PDB file of C-alpha atoms in Angstrom:
ATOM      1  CA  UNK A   1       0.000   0.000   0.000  1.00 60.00           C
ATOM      2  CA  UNK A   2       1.291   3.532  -1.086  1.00 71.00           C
ATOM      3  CA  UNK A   3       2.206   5.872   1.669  1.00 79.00           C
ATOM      4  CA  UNK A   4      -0.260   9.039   1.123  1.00 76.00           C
ATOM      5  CA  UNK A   5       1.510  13.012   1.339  1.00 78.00           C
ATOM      6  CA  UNK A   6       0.364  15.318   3.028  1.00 77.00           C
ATOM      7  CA  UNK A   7      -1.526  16.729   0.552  1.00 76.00           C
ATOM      8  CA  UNK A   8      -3.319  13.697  -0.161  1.00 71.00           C
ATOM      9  CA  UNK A   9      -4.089  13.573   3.092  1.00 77.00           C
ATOM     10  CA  UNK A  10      -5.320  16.860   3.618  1.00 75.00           C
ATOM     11  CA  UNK A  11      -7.514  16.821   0.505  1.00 73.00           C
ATOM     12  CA  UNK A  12      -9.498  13.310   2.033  1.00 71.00           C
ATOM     13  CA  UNK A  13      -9.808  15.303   5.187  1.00 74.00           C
ATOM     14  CA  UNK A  14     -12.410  17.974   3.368  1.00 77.00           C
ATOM     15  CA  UNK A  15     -16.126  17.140   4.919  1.00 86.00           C
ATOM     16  CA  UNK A  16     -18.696  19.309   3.101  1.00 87.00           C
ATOM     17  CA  UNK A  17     -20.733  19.697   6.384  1.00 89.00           C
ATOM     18  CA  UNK A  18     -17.492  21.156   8.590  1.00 91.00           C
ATOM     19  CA  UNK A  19     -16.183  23.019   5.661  1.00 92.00           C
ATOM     20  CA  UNK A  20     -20.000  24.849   5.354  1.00 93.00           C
ATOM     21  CA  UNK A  21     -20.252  25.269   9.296  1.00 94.00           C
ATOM     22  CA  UNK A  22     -16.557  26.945   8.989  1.00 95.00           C
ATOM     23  CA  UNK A  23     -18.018  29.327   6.298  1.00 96.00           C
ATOM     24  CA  UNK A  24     -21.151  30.287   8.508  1.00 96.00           C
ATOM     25  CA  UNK A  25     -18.375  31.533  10.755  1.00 96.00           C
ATOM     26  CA  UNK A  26     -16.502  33.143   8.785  1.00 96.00           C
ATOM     27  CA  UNK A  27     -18.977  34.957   7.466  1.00 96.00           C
ATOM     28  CA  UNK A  28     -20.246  36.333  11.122  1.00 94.00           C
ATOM     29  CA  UNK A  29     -16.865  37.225  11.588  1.00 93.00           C
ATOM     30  CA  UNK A  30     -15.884  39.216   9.469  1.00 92.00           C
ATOM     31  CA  UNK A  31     -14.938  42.575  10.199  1.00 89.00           C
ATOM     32  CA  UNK A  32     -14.817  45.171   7.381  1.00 88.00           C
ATOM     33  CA  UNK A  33     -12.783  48.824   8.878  1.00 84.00           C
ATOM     34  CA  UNK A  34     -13.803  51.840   6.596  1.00 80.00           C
ATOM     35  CA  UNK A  35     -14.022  55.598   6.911  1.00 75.00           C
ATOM     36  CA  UNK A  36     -17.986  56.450   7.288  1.00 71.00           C
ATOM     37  CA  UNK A  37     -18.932  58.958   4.564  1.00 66.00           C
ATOM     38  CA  UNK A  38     -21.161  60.971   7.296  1.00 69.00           C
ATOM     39  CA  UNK A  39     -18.983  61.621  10.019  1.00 70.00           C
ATOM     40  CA  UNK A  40     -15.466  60.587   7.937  1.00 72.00           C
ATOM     41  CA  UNK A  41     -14.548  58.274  11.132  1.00 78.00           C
ATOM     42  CA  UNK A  42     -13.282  54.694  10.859  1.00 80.00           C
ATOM     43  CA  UNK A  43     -15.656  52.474  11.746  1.00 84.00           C
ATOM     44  CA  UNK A  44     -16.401  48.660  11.790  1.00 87.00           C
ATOM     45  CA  UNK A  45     -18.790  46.486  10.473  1.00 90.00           C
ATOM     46  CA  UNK A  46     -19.889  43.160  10.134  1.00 93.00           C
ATOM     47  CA  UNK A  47     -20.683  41.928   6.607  1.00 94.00           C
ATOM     48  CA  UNK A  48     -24.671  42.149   6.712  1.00 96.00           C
ATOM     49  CA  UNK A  49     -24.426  45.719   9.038  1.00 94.00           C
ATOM     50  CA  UNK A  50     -22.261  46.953   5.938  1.00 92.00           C
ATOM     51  CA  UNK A  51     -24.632  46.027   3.405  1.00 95.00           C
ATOM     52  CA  UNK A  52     -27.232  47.340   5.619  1.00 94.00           C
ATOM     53  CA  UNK A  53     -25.439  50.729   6.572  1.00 91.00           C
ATOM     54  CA  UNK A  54     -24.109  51.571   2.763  1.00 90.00           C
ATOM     55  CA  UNK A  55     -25.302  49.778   0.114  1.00 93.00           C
ATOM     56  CA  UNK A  56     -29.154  48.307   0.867  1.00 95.00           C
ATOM     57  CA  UNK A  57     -31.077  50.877  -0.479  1.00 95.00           C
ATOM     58  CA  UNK A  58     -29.099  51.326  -3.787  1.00 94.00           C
ATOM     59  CA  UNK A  59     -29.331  47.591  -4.475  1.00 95.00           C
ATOM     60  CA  UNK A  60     -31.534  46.806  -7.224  1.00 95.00           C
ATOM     61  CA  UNK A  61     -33.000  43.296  -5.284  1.00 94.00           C
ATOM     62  CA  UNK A  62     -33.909  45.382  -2.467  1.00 94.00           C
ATOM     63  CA  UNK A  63     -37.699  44.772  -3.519  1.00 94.00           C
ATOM     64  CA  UNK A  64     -39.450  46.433  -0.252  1.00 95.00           C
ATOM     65  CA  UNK A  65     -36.870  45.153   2.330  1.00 96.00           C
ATOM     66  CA  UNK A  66     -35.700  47.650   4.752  1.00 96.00           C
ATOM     67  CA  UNK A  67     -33.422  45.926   6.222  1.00 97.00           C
ATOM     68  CA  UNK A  68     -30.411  42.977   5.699  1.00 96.00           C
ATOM     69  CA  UNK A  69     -31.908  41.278   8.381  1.00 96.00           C
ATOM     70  CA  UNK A  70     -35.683  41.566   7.325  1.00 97.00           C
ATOM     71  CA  UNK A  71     -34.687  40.009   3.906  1.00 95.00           C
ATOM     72  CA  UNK A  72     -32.462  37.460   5.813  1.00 95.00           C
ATOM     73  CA  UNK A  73     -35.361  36.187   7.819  1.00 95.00           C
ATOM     74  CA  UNK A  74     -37.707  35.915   4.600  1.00 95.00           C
ATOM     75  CA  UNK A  75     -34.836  33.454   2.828  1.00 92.00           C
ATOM     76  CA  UNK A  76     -34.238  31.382   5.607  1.00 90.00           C
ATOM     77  CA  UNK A  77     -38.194  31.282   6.706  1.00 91.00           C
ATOM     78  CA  UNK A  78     -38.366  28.776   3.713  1.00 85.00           C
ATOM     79  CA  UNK A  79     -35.951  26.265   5.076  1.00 86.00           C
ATOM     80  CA  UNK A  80     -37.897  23.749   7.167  1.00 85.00           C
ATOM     81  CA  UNK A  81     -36.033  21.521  10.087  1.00 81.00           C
ATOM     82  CA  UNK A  82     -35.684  18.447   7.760  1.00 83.00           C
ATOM     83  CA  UNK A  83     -34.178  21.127   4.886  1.00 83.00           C
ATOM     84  CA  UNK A  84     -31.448  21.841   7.713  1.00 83.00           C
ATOM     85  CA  UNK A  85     -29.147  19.188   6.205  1.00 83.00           C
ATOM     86  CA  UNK A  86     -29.801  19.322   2.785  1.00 85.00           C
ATOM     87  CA  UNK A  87     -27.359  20.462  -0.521  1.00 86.00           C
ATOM     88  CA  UNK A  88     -29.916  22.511  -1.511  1.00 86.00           C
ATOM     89  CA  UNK A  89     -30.145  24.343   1.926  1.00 90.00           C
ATOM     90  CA  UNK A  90     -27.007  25.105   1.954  1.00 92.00           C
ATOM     91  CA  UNK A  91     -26.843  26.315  -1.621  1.00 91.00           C
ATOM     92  CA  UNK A  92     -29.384  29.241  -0.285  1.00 92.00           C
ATOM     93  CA  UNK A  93     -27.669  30.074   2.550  1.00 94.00           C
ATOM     94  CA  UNK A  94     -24.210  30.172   0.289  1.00 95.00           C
ATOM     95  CA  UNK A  95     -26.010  32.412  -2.588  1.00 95.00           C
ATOM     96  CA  UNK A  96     -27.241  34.416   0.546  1.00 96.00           C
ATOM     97  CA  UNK A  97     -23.678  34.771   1.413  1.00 97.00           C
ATOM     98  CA  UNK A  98     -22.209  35.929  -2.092  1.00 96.00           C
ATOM     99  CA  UNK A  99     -24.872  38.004  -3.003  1.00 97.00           C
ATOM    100  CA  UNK A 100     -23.834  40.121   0.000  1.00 96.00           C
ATOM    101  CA  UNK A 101     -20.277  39.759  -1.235  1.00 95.00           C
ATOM    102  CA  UNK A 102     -20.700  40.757  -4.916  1.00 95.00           C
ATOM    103  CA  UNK A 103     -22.515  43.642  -3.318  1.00 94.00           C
ATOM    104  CA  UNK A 104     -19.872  44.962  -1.373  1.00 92.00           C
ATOM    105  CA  UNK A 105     -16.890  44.253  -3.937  1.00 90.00           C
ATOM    106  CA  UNK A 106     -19.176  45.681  -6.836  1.00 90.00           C
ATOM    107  CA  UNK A 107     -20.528  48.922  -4.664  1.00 87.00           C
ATOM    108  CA  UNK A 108     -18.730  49.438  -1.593  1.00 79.00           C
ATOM    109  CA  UNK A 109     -16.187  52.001  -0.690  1.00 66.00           C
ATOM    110  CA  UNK A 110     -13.071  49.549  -1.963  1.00 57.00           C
ATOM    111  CA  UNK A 111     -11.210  52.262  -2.991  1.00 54.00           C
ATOM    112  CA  UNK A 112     -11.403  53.923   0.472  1.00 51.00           C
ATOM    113  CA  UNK A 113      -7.307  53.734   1.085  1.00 46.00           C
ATOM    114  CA  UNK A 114      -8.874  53.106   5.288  1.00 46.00           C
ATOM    115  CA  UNK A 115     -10.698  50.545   4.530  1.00 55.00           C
ATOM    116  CA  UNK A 116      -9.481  46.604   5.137  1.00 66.00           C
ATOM    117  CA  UNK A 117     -11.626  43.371   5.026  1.00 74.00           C
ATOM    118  CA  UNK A 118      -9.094  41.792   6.776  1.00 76.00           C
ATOM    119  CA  UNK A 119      -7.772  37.702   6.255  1.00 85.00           C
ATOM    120  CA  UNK A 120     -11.250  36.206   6.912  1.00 89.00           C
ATOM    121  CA  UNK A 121     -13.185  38.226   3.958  1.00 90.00           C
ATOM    122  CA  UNK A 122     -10.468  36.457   1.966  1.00 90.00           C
ATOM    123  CA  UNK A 123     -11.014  32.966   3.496  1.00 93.00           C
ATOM    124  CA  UNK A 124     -14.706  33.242   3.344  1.00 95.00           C
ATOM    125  CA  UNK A 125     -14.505  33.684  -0.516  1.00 94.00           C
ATOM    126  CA  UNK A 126     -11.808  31.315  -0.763  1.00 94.00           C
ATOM    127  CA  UNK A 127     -13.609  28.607   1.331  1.00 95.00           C
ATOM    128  CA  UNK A 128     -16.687  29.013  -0.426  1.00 96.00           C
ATOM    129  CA  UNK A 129     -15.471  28.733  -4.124  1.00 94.00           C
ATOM    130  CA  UNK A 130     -14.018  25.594  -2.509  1.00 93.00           C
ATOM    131  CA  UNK A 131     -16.933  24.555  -1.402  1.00 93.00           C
ATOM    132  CA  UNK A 132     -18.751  25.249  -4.389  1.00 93.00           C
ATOM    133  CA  UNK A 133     -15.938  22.779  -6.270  1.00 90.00           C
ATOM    134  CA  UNK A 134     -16.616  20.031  -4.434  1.00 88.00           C
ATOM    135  CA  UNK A 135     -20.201  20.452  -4.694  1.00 88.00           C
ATOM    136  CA  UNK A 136     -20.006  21.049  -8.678  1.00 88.00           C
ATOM    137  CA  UNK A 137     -21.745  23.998  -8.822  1.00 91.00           C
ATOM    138  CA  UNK A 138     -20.560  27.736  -9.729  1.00 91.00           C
ATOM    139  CA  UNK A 139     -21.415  31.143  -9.606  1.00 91.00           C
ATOM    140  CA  UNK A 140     -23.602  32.799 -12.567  1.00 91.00           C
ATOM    141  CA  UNK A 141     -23.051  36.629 -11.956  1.00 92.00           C
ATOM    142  CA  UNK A 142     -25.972  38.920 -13.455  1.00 91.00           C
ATOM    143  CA  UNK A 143     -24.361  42.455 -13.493  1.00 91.00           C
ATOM    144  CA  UNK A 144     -27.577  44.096 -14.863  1.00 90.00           C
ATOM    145  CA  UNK A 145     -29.539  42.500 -12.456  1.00 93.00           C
ATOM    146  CA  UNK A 146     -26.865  43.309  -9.942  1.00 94.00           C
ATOM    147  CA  UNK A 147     -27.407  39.205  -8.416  1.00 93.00           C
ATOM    148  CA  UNK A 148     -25.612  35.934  -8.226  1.00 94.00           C
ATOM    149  CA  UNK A 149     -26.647  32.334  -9.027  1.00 93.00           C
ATOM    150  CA  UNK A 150     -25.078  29.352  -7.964  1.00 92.00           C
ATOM    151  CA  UNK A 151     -25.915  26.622 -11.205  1.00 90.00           C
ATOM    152  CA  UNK A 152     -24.710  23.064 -11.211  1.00 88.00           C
ATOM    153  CA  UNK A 153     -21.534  22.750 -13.564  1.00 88.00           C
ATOM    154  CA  UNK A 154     -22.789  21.008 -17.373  1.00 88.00           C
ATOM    155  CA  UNK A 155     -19.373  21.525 -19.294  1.00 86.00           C
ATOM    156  CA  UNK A 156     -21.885  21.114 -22.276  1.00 88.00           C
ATOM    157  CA  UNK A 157     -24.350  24.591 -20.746  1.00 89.00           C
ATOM    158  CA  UNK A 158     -20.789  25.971 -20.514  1.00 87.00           C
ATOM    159  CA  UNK A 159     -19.279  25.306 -23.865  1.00 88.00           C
ATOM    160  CA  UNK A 160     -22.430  26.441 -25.842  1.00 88.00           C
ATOM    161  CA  UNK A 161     -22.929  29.789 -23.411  1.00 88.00           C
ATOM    162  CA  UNK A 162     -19.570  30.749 -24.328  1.00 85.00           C
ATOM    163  CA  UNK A 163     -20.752  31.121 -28.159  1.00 85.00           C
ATOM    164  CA  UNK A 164     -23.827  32.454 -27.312  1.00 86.00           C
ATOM    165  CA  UNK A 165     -25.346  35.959 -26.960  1.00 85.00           C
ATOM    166  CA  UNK A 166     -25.163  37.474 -23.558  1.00 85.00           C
ATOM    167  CA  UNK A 167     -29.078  36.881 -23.198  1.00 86.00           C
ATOM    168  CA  UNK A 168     -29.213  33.120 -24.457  1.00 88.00           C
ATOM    169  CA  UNK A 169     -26.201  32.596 -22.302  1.00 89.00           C
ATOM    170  CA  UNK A 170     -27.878  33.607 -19.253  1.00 87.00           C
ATOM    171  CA  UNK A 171     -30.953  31.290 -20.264  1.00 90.00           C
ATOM    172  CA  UNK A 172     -28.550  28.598 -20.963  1.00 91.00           C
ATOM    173  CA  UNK A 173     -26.884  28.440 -17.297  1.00 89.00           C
ATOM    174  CA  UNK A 174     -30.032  29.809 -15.505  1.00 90.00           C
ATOM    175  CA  UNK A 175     -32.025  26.394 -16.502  1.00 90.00           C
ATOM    176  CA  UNK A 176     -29.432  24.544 -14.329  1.00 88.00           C
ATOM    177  CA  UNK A 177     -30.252  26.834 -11.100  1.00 88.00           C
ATOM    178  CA  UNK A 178     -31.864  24.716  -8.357  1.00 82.00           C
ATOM    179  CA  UNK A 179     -34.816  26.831  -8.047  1.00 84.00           C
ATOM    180  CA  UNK A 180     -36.031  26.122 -11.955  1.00 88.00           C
ATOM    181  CA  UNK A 181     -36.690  22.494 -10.697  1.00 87.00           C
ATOM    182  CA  UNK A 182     -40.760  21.839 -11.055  1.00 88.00           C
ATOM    183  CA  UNK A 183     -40.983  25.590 -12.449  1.00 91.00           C
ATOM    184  CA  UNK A 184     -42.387  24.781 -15.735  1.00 90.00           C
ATOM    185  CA  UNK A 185     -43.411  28.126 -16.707  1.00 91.00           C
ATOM    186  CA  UNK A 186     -39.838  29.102 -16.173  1.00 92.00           C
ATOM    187  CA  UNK A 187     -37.876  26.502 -17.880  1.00 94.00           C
ATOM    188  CA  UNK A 188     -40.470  27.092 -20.976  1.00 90.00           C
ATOM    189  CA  UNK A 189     -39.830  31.025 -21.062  1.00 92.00           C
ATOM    190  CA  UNK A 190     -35.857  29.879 -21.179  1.00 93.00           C
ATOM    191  CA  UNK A 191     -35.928  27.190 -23.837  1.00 92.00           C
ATOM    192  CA  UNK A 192     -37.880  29.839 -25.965  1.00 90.00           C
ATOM    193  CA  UNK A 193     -35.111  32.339 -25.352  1.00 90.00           C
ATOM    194  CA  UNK A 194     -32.487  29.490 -26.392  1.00 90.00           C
ATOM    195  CA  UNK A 195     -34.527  28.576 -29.109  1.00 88.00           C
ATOM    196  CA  UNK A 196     -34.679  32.028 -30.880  1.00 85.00           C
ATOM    197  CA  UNK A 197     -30.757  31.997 -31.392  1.00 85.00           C
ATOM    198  CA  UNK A 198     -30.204  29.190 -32.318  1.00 83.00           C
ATOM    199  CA  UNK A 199     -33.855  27.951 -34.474  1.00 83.00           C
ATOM    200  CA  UNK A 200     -30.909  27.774 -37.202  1.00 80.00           C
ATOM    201  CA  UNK A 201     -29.088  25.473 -35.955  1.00 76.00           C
ATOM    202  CA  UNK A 202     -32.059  22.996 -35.924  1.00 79.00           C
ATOM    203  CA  UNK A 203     -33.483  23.849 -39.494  1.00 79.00           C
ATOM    204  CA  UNK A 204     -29.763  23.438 -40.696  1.00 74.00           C
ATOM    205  CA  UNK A 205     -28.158  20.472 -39.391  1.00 68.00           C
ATOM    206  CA  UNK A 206     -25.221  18.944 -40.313  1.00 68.00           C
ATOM    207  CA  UNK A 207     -24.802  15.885 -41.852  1.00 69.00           C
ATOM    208  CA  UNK A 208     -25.646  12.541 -40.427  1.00 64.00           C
ATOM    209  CA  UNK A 209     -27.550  14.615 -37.178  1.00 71.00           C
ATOM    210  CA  UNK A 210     -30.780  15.722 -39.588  1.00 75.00           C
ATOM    211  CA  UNK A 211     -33.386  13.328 -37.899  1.00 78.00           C
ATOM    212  CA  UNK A 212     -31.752  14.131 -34.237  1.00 78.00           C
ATOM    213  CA  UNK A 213     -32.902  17.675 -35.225  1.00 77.00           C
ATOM    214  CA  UNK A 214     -36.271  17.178 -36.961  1.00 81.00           C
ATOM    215  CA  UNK A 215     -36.595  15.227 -33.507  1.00 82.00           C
ATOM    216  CA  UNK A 216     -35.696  18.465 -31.281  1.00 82.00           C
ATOM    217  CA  UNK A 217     -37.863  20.753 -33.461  1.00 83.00           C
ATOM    218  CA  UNK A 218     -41.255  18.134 -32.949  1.00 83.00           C
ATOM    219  CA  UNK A 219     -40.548  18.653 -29.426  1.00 83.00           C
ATOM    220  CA  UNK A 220     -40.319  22.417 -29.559  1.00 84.00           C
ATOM    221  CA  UNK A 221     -43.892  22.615 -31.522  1.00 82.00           C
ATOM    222  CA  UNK A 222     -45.683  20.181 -29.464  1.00 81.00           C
ATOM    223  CA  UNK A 223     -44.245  20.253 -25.795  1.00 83.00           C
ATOM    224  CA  UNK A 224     -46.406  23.136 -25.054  1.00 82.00           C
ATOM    225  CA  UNK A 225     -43.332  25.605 -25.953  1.00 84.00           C
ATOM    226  CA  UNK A 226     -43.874  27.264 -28.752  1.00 80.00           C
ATOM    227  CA  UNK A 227     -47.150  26.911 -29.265  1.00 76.00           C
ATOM    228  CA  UNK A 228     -50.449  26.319 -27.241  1.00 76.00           C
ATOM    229  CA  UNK A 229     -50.817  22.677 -26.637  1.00 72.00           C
ATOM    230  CA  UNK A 230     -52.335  22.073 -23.609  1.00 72.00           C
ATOM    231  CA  UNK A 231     -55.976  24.595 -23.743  1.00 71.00           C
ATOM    232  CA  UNK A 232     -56.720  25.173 -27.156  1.00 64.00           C
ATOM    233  CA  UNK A 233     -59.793  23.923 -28.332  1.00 64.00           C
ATOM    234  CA  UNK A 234     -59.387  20.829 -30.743  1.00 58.00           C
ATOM    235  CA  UNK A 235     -56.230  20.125 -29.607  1.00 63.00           C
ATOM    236  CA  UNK A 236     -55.537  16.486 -30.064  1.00 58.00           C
ATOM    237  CA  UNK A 237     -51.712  16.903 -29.162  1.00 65.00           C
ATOM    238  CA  UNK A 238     -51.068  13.987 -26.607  1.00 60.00           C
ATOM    239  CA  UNK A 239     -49.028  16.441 -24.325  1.00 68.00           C
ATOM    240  CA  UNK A 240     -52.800  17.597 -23.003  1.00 65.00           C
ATOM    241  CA  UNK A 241     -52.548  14.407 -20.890  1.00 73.00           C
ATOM    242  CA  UNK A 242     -48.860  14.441 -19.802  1.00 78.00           C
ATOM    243  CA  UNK A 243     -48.468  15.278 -15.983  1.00 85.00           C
ATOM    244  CA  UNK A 244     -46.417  18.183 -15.028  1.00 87.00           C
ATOM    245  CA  UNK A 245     -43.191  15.927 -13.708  1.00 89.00           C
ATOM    246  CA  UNK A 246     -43.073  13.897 -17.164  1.00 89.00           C
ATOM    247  CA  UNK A 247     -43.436  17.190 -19.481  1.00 88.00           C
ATOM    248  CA  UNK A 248     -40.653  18.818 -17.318  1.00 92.00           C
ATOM    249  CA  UNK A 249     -38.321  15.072 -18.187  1.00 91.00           C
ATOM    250  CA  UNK A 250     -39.138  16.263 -21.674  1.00 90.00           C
ATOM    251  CA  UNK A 251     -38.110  19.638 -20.697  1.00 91.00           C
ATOM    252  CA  UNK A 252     -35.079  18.798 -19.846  1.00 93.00           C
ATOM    253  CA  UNK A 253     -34.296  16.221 -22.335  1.00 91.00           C
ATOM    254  CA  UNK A 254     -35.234  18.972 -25.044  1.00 90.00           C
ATOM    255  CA  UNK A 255     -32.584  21.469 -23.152  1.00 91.00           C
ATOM    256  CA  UNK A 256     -29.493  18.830 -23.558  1.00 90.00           C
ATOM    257  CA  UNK A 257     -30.981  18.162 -27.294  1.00 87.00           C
ATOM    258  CA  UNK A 258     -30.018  21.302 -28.308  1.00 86.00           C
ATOM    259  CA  UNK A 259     -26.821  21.820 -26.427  1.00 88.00           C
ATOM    260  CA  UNK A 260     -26.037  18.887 -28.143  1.00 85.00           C
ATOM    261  CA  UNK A 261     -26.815  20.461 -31.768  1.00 82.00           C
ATOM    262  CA  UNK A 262     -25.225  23.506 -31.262  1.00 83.00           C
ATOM    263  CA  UNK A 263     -21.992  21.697 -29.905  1.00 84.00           C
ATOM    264  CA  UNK A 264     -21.979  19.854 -32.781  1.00 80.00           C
ATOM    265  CA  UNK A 265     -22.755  22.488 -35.542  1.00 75.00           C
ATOM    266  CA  UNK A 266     -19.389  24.420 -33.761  1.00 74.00           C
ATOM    267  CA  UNK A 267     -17.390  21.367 -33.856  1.00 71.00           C
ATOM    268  CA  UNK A 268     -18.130  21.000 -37.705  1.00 62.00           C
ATOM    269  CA  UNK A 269     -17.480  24.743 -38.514  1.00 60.00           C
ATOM    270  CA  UNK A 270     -13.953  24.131 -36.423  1.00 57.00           C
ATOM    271  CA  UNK A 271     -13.294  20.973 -38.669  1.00 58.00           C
ATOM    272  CA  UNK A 272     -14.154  23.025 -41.566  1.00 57.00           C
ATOM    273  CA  UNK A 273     -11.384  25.833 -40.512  1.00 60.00           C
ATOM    274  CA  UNK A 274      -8.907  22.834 -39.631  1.00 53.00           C
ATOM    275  CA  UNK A 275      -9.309  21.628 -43.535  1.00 58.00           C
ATOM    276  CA  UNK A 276      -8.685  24.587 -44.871  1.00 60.00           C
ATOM    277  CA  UNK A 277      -5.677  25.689 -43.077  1.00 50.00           C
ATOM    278  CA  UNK A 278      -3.954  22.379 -43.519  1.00 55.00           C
ATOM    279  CA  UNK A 279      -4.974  23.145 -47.352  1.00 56.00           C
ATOM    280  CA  UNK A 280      -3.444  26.406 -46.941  1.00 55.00           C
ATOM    281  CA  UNK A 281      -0.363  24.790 -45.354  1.00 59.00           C
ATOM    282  CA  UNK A 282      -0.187  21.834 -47.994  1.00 58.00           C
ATOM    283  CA  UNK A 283      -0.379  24.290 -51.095  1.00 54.00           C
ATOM    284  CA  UNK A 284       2.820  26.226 -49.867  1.00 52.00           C
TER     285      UNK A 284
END
């Protein structure tokens, strides 16, 4: 048997559950020193008193909170005792946690030559993109929107929202967010933004792939996507008697359809480029 390093060892010590409980307190730790713009003192503050002191009522998710901790107790209000231990609870309370963060590195006084975040405000992002490794998920920043996502890793959603449109890029990676999960309404509004770019790519397959993307198109016109099929009058579509939890399997089987197409529409237009510049190359 192999004798392990050290840093074998240390990387089999990581427990998701310890790591997240030393996150929680690093993140009520943390002490942020900056000059206050009424009184031009240095002062300190706590992450959330920061947010609430500063930057709150210039954030555009405020809705009608008035306060950090009014919002704070409206998020975690949803989490029931048997949610306590759950990836998905902890997801929240993380997106909680960098949503806070993205606030105060985006819009807070960081160019204040006074202020410091000190060690742990570098741990606690460290830690939690650590975290967020482990778990295979990563953050989707919306700067309009002035908000962060956490969105389970597809290297597929990746790939194809790097040669897409800001807009269809955000649908792409927002389908993956934990809170799409039973929202049908939502994941139909996104695959009709995805579908706008890239309609193309389905009515112009490449070779060999033509009946994979008749296939994807049927399912746009009759999944209740495009078009009214479930009320209309008349309608003899068969999706009219499909329950909610099997249309959204179709949903999401539709959604790695046409990541599939467009991967494979780029990876024939690279081909293409590869052909000609060894024909380039040959012909010298």
């Amino acid at each position: 048997m192999s004798r392990q390093n050290i840093f074998e060892i240390l990387d089999s010590a990581y427990d998701i559950t310890r790591e997240f409980g030393k996150i929680q307190d690093l993140f009520s730790n943390v002490v942020i020193n900056c000059t206050n713009p009424l009184n031009y003192r240095q002062s300190s503050y706590s992450i959330e008193n920061y947010v609430d002191t500063f930057l709150l009522h210039i954030w555009k998710q405020r809705k009608s909170f008035l306060s950090v901790e009014e919002m704070k107790n409206c998020i975690f209000a949803t989490i029931t005792f048997e949610d306590i231990d759950k990836i998905e609870t902890k997801l929240k309370i993380l997106e909680y946690f960098m949503n806070l963060i993205y606030l105060i590195e985006s819009k807070g006084c960081t160019n204040d030559p006074i202020n410091q975040f000190g060690k742990n405000f570098l741990f606690l992002k460290e830690n939690i993109n650590i975290l967020l490794e482990n778990l295979n998920y990563e953050q989707l920043v919306i700067k309009d929107e002035e908000r962060v996502l956490l969105v389970l890793k597809d290297p597929a959603a990746t790939a194809v929202a790097e040669i897409s449109t800001e807009k269809t890029a955000l649908a792409i990676l927002k389908y993956n967010h934990a809170s799409m999960k039973g929202d049908l309404e939502g994941k139909r509004n996104l695959l009709n933004s995805i579908y706008l770019e890239y309609e193309t790519v389905l009515e112009n397959p490449i070779e060999n792939y033509k009946d994979f993307s008749k296939k994807a198109t049927q399912l746009y016109n009759n999944l209740h996507i495009r078009h009214d099929n479930k009320t209309k009058e008349n309608n003899k579509n068969l999706v009219i008697d499909v329950s909610d939890e099997e249309l959204e399997k179709w949903y999401d089987e539709l959604y790695q359809m046409i990541l599939l197409a467009t991967l494979l529409l780029d990876n024939a237009d690279r081909t293409n480029k590869i052909k000609e510049l060894k024909s380039k190359i040959n012909g010298l």
